[in-house]
Short mmCIF file of C-alpha atoms in Angstrom, two decimals:
data_model
loop_
_atom_site.label_atom_id
_atom_site.label_comp_id
_atom_site.label_asym_id
_atom_site.label_seq_id
_atom_site.Cartn_x
_atom_site.Cartn_y
_atom_site.Cartn_z
CA UNK K 1 69.97 38.64 32.78
CA UNK K 2 68.21 35.67 30.91
CA UNK K 3 64.87 36.50 29.75
CA UNK K 4 62.68 34.20 28.00
CA UNK K 5 60.02 35.67 26.54
CA UNK K 6 57.51 31.95 26.19
CA UNK K 7 54.64 33.53 23.94
CA UNK K 8 54.29 36.34 21.47
CA UNK K 9 53.05 36.65 17.89
CA UNK K 10 56.18 37.83 15.73
CA UNK K 11 54.73 39.11 12.11
CA UNK K 12 56.12 41.62 9.36
CA UNK K 13 51.68 43.15 9.36
CA UNK K 14 52.44 44.44 13.42
CA UNK K 15 55.90 45.96 13.62
CA UNK K 16 56.79 46.03 10.10
CA UNK K 17 60.88 44.91 9.94
CA UNK K 18 61.39 41.49 12.43
CA UNK K 19 65.25 41.96 11.49
CA UNK K 20 65.35 45.27 13.32
CA UNK K 21 62.87 44.12 16.32
CA UNK K 22 64.81 40.57 16.93
CA UNK K 23 68.24 43.31 17.00
CA UNK K 24 65.83 45.41 20.24
CA UNK K 25 65.22 42.09 21.72
CA UNK K 26 68.02 40.50 22.14
CA UNK K 27 69.46 44.46 23.11
CA UNK K 28 66.48 43.69 25.99
CA UNK K 29 68.56 40.37 27.30
CA UNK K 30 65.36 38.74 25.82
CA UNK K 31 67.25 35.53 25.38
CA UNK K 32 65.03 33.74 23.92
CA UNK K 33 60.84 33.51 21.98
CA UNK K 34 57.97 31.59 21.74
CA UNK K 35 56.39 32.97 18.59
CA UNK K 36 52.73 31.12 18.87
CA UNK K 37 50.67 30.21 16.28
CA UNK K 38 47.27 30.06 15.86
CA UNK K 39 46.16 28.53 12.57
CA UNK K 40 48.37 26.65 10.12
CA UNK K 41 49.54 29.65 8.06
CA UNK K 42 50.91 31.86 10.87
CA UNK K 43 51.78 28.44 12.34
CA UNK K 44 54.43 27.49 9.02
CA UNK K 45 55.23 31.35 9.43
CA UNK K 46 56.61 31.17 12.51
CA UNK K 47 58.36 27.55 11.28
CA UNK K 48 60.00 29.97 9.13
CA UNK K 49 61.55 32.33 11.71
CA UNK K 50 62.74 30.13 14.14
CA UNK K 51 64.68 28.60 11.17
CA UNK K 52 66.26 32.10 10.32
CA UNK K 53 67.26 33.38 14.24
CA UNK K 54 68.50 30.86 16.37
CA UNK K 55 67.06 32.33 19.41
CA UNK K 56 62.89 32.25 17.50
CA UNK K 57 60.57 28.66 18.87
CA UNK K 58 57.74 28.40 17.81
CA UNK K 59 54.25 26.72 18.33
CA UNK K 60 51.65 25.12 15.65
CA UNK K 61 47.90 24.72 15.97
CA UNK K 62 44.95 26.15 15.82
CA UNK K 63 43.48 29.63 18.01
CA UNK K 64 39.71 28.73 18.77
CA UNK K 65 38.24 32.33 17.59
CA UNK K 66 40.35 30.77 14.01
CA UNK K 67 38.42 27.69 14.21
CA UNK K 68 36.93 29.18 10.63
CA UNK K 69 40.01 28.41 9.26
CA UNK K 70 39.78 25.00 9.76
CA UNK K 71 39.72 22.79 6.30
CA UNK K 72 39.72 18.90 6.40
CA UNK K 73 43.74 17.71 7.17
CA UNK K 74 44.49 20.67 8.97
CA UNK K 75 45.22 18.81 11.75
CA UNK K 76 47.69 16.45 9.87
CA UNK K 77 49.57 19.56 8.80
CA UNK K 78 49.74 20.80 11.90
CA UNK K 79 51.44 17.31 13.57
CA UNK K 80 53.75 18.16 10.32
CA UNK K 81 54.74 21.10 11.94
CA UNK K 82 54.89 20.00 15.39
CA UNK K 83 57.65 17.50 14.78
CA UNK K 84 60.55 20.41 14.18
CA UNK K 85 63.17 20.49 16.12
CA UNK K 86 62.39 23.57 17.05
CA UNK K 87 58.90 23.64 17.83
CA UNK K 88 58.34 23.74 21.38
CA UNK K 89 53.95 22.65 22.04
CA UNK K 90 50.83 22.46 19.93
CA UNK K 91 49.36 25.86 20.45
CA UNK K 92 47.82 28.20 20.74
CA UNK K 93 44.63 26.20 21.22
CA UNK K 94 42.19 26.10 24.12
CA UNK K 95 38.31 27.97 24.53
CA UNK K 96 36.79 31.14 23.85
CA UNK K 97 33.27 31.99 24.58
CA UNK K 98 34.21 36.03 24.90
CA UNK K 99 31.99 36.84 21.69
CA UNK K 100 27.92 35.95 21.36
CA UNK K 101 28.94 34.13 18.04
CA UNK K 102 30.81 31.37 19.67
CA UNK K 103 30.79 26.99 18.44
CA UNK K 104 31.41 25.79 21.81
CA UNK K 105 30.77 22.56 20.82
CA UNK K 106 33.17 23.39 17.92
CA UNK K 107 35.48 24.64 20.09
CA UNK K 108 35.95 21.48 22.71
CA UNK K 109 36.74 18.91 19.93
CA UNK K 110 39.18 20.91 18.80
CA UNK K 111 40.68 21.37 21.55
CA UNK K 112 40.66 17.79 22.81
CA UNK K 113 42.13 16.98 19.41
CA UNK K 114 44.69 18.74 19.31
CA UNK K 115 45.35 17.72 23.32
CA UNK K 116 44.99 14.43 22.63
CA UNK K 117 47.37 15.48 19.57
CA UNK K 118 49.43 16.46 22.51
CA UNK K 119 50.11 13.89 23.62
CA UNK K 120 50.41 11.61 20.88
CA UNK K 121 53.67 13.52 20.05
CA UNK K 122 55.21 13.67 22.92
CA UNK K 123 54.52 17.87 23.60
CA UNK K 124 53.25 19.97 26.02
CA UNK K 125 50.55 22.41 24.87
CA UNK K 126 49.83 26.36 24.83
CA UNK K 127 46.24 26.91 26.46
CA UNK K 128 44.39 29.57 26.06
CA UNK K 129 41.22 29.91 27.55
CA UNK K 130 39.19 33.88 27.93
CA UNK K 131 35.61 33.60 29.79
CA UNK K 132 35.72 29.65 29.92
CA UNK K 133 37.20 29.01 32.79
CA UNK K 134 34.55 25.60 34.15
CA UNK K 135 34.57 23.90 30.59
CA UNK K 136 38.25 23.80 30.51
CA UNK K 137 38.54 22.85 33.87
CA UNK K 138 36.73 19.90 32.99
CA UNK K 139 37.81 19.10 29.37
CA UNK K 140 41.98 19.45 31.40
CA UNK K 141 40.63 16.87 34.37
CA UNK K 142 39.93 14.36 31.44
CA UNK K 143 42.82 14.32 29.74
CA UNK K 144 44.84 14.68 33.87
CA UNK K 145 47.28 14.47 33.87
CA UNK K 146 48.87 16.00 31.14
CA UNK K 147 51.84 13.64 30.54
CA UNK K 148 54.06 16.70 29.18
CA UNK K 149 52.65 19.35 30.78
CA UNK K 150 50.61 22.84 29.74
CA UNK K 151 50.50 26.60 30.11
CA UNK K 152 48.09 29.00 30.59
CA UNK K 153 49.18 31.48 29.15
CA UNK K 154 48.17 34.72 30.50
CA UNK K 155 46.36 33.88 33.23
CA UNK K 156 43.68 35.36 33.78
CA UNK K 157 41.03 33.60 36.15
CA UNK K 158 40.68 33.39 39.72
CA UNK K 159 43.83 32.28 42.15
CA UNK K 160 41.34 29.58 43.51
CA UNK K 161 40.89 28.28 40.08
CA UNK K 162 44.40 28.30 39.25
CA UNK K 163 45.20 26.03 42.36
CA UNK K 164 42.98 23.36 40.55
CA UNK K 165 44.88 24.36 37.16
CA UNK K 166 48.31 23.69 38.67
CA UNK K 167 46.79 20.80 41.01
CA UNK K 168 46.66 19.11 37.00
CA UNK K 169 50.50 19.78 36.51
CA UNK K 170 49.88 23.36 34.81
CA UNK K 171 52.28 25.91 34.53
CA UNK K 172 50.78 30.25 34.12
CA UNK K 173 52.52 32.80 32.05
CA UNK K 174 51.74 36.06 32.50
CA UNK K 175 52.03 39.65 31.04
CA UNK K 176 51.41 43.26 30.52
CA UNK K 177 48.26 43.43 32.60
CA UNK K 178 49.07 42.37 35.20
CA UNK K 179 51.42 44.99 35.60
CA UNK K 180 48.24 47.48 36.38
CA UNK K 181 47.55 48.18 39.79
CA UNK K 182 43.91 46.94 38.71
CA UNK K 183 44.66 43.54 37.51
CA UNK K 184 44.37 42.32 41.52
CA UNK K 185 43.65 38.52 40.65
CA UNK K 186 46.82 38.13 38.15
CA UNK K 187 48.51 40.03 41.32
CA UNK K 188 47.09 37.94 43.95
CA UNK K 189 47.56 34.26 41.47
CA UNK K 190 51.69 35.67 41.14
CA UNK K 191 51.23 35.99 44.84
CA UNK K 192 50.23 31.97 45.80
CA UNK K 193 51.55 30.08 42.75
CA UNK K 194 54.47 27.90 43.24
CA UNK K 195 57.70 29.33 42.11
CA UNK K 196 58.31 26.63 39.45
CA UNK K 197 55.16 27.28 38.26
CA UNK K 198 55.08 30.64 36.91
CA UNK K 199 56.61 31.85 33.60
CA UNK K 200 56.74 35.15 31.53
CA UNK K 201 55.62 36.14 27.94
CA UNK K 202 54.74 39.42 26.81
CA UNK K 203 51.65 38.39 23.89
CA UNK K 204 53.58 40.90 21.99
CA UNK K 205 52.01 42.54 19.66
CA UNK K 206 49.10 43.31 22.17
CA UNK K 207 48.53 43.78 26.05
CA UNK K 208 51.28 46.33 26.93
CA UNK K 209 52.62 46.98 30.29
CA UNK K 210 52.36 49.61 32.14
CA UNK K 211 54.78 52.05 30.93
CA UNK K 212 53.77 51.40 27.47
CA UNK K 213 50.36 52.03 27.91
CA UNK K 214 48.07 53.04 25.00
CA UNK K 215 50.93 52.01 22.68
CA UNK K 216 50.87 48.92 20.02
CA UNK K 217 52.69 46.97 18.52
CA UNK K 218 53.80 45.83 22.27
CA UNK K 219 57.01 43.94 21.86
CA UNK K 220 59.16 41.06 23.85
CA UNK K 221 61.19 44.42 25.07
CA UNK K 222 58.68 44.51 27.48
CA UNK K 223 59.49 41.09 29.33
CA UNK K 224 61.92 42.75 31.87
CA UNK K 225 58.57 45.09 33.08
CA UNK K 226 56.86 42.00 33.67
CA UNK K 227 59.59 40.46 35.58
CA UNK K 228 60.68 43.11 38.00
CA UNK K 229 56.92 43.54 38.46
CA UNK K 230 56.46 39.54 39.13
CA UNK K 231 59.34 39.79 41.39
CA UNK K 232 58.08 42.77 43.19
CA UNK K 233 54.69 41.02 44.06
CA UNK K 234 57.08 38.02 45.38
CA UNK K 235 59.45 39.76 47.28
CA UNK K 236 62.33 38.43 45.49
CA UNK K 237 64.88 39.99 43.17
CA UNK K 238 64.47 40.24 39.12
CA UNK K 239 67.24 38.11 38.33
CA UNK K 240 66.26 35.68 41.03
CA UNK K 241 62.56 35.91 39.31
CA UNK K 242 64.52 35.87 36.37
CA UNK K 243 66.62 32.29 36.28
CA UNK K 244 63.90 30.76 38.12
CA UNK K 245 61.10 31.30 35.22
CA UNK K 246 63.79 30.25 32.44
CA UNK K 247 64.48 26.78 34.67
CA UNK K 248 60.57 26.58 34.42
CA UNK K 249 60.37 27.36 30.63
CA UNK K 250 63.10 24.74 29.90
CA UNK K 251 61.46 21.96 32.34
CA UNK K 252 58.54 21.95 30.23
CA UNK K 253 59.70 23.26 26.85
CA UNK K 254 62.04 20.38 26.30
CA UNK K 255 63.00 21.79 23.32
CA UNK K 256 63.93 25.17 23.97
#
């Protein structure tokens, strides 16, 4: 089986021995993972991981809730990281309006700056979107079509909005939360989307699937359960779903 985790966060703080973790991940038939940066230091760490482990790739970017760490010149440093042969996307970038102290203008400014950077470098983007659907759609329409594509990771907006995002050429990944029967929006969207837009992720160490409810850390080993659930929703085999996702991932992330 060719499983792939297109969005996770690998580090020693949450998992202990990264080497032992990645051995287990490979034993679980997860053939490639993309470890997502969320600020400058995490992006640099992800680069180092990718250089040490052949099946690990990475993204570089500033997450919307991490912008207090941003310093003048950091975007140029992100650009330098993004030119690495194993950096598959600019990310994790986007909008997050969940917290009361959100600086929406700053988030929009940095999101657009990183979208422009991705276009300049010929890379897709990995997008975080939380409680920000209307503004997200508005900004992405300004950049549409995204010449090199993009992923809405851990998609949580409505099925109707997914159709609008799909028109812009975006892909969608789903993680552990989609395995819960109460995740009706995610399950409806998985069923409704075109097969060639579906991807699998864990967002590890967060968002464990149903069988690991309440545990921490979640790991990329959960991809098998997530893929099996998506396959059941769509009425296909897990093998078929995994092969479709593998093809989709390599179409979007051309450096894989």
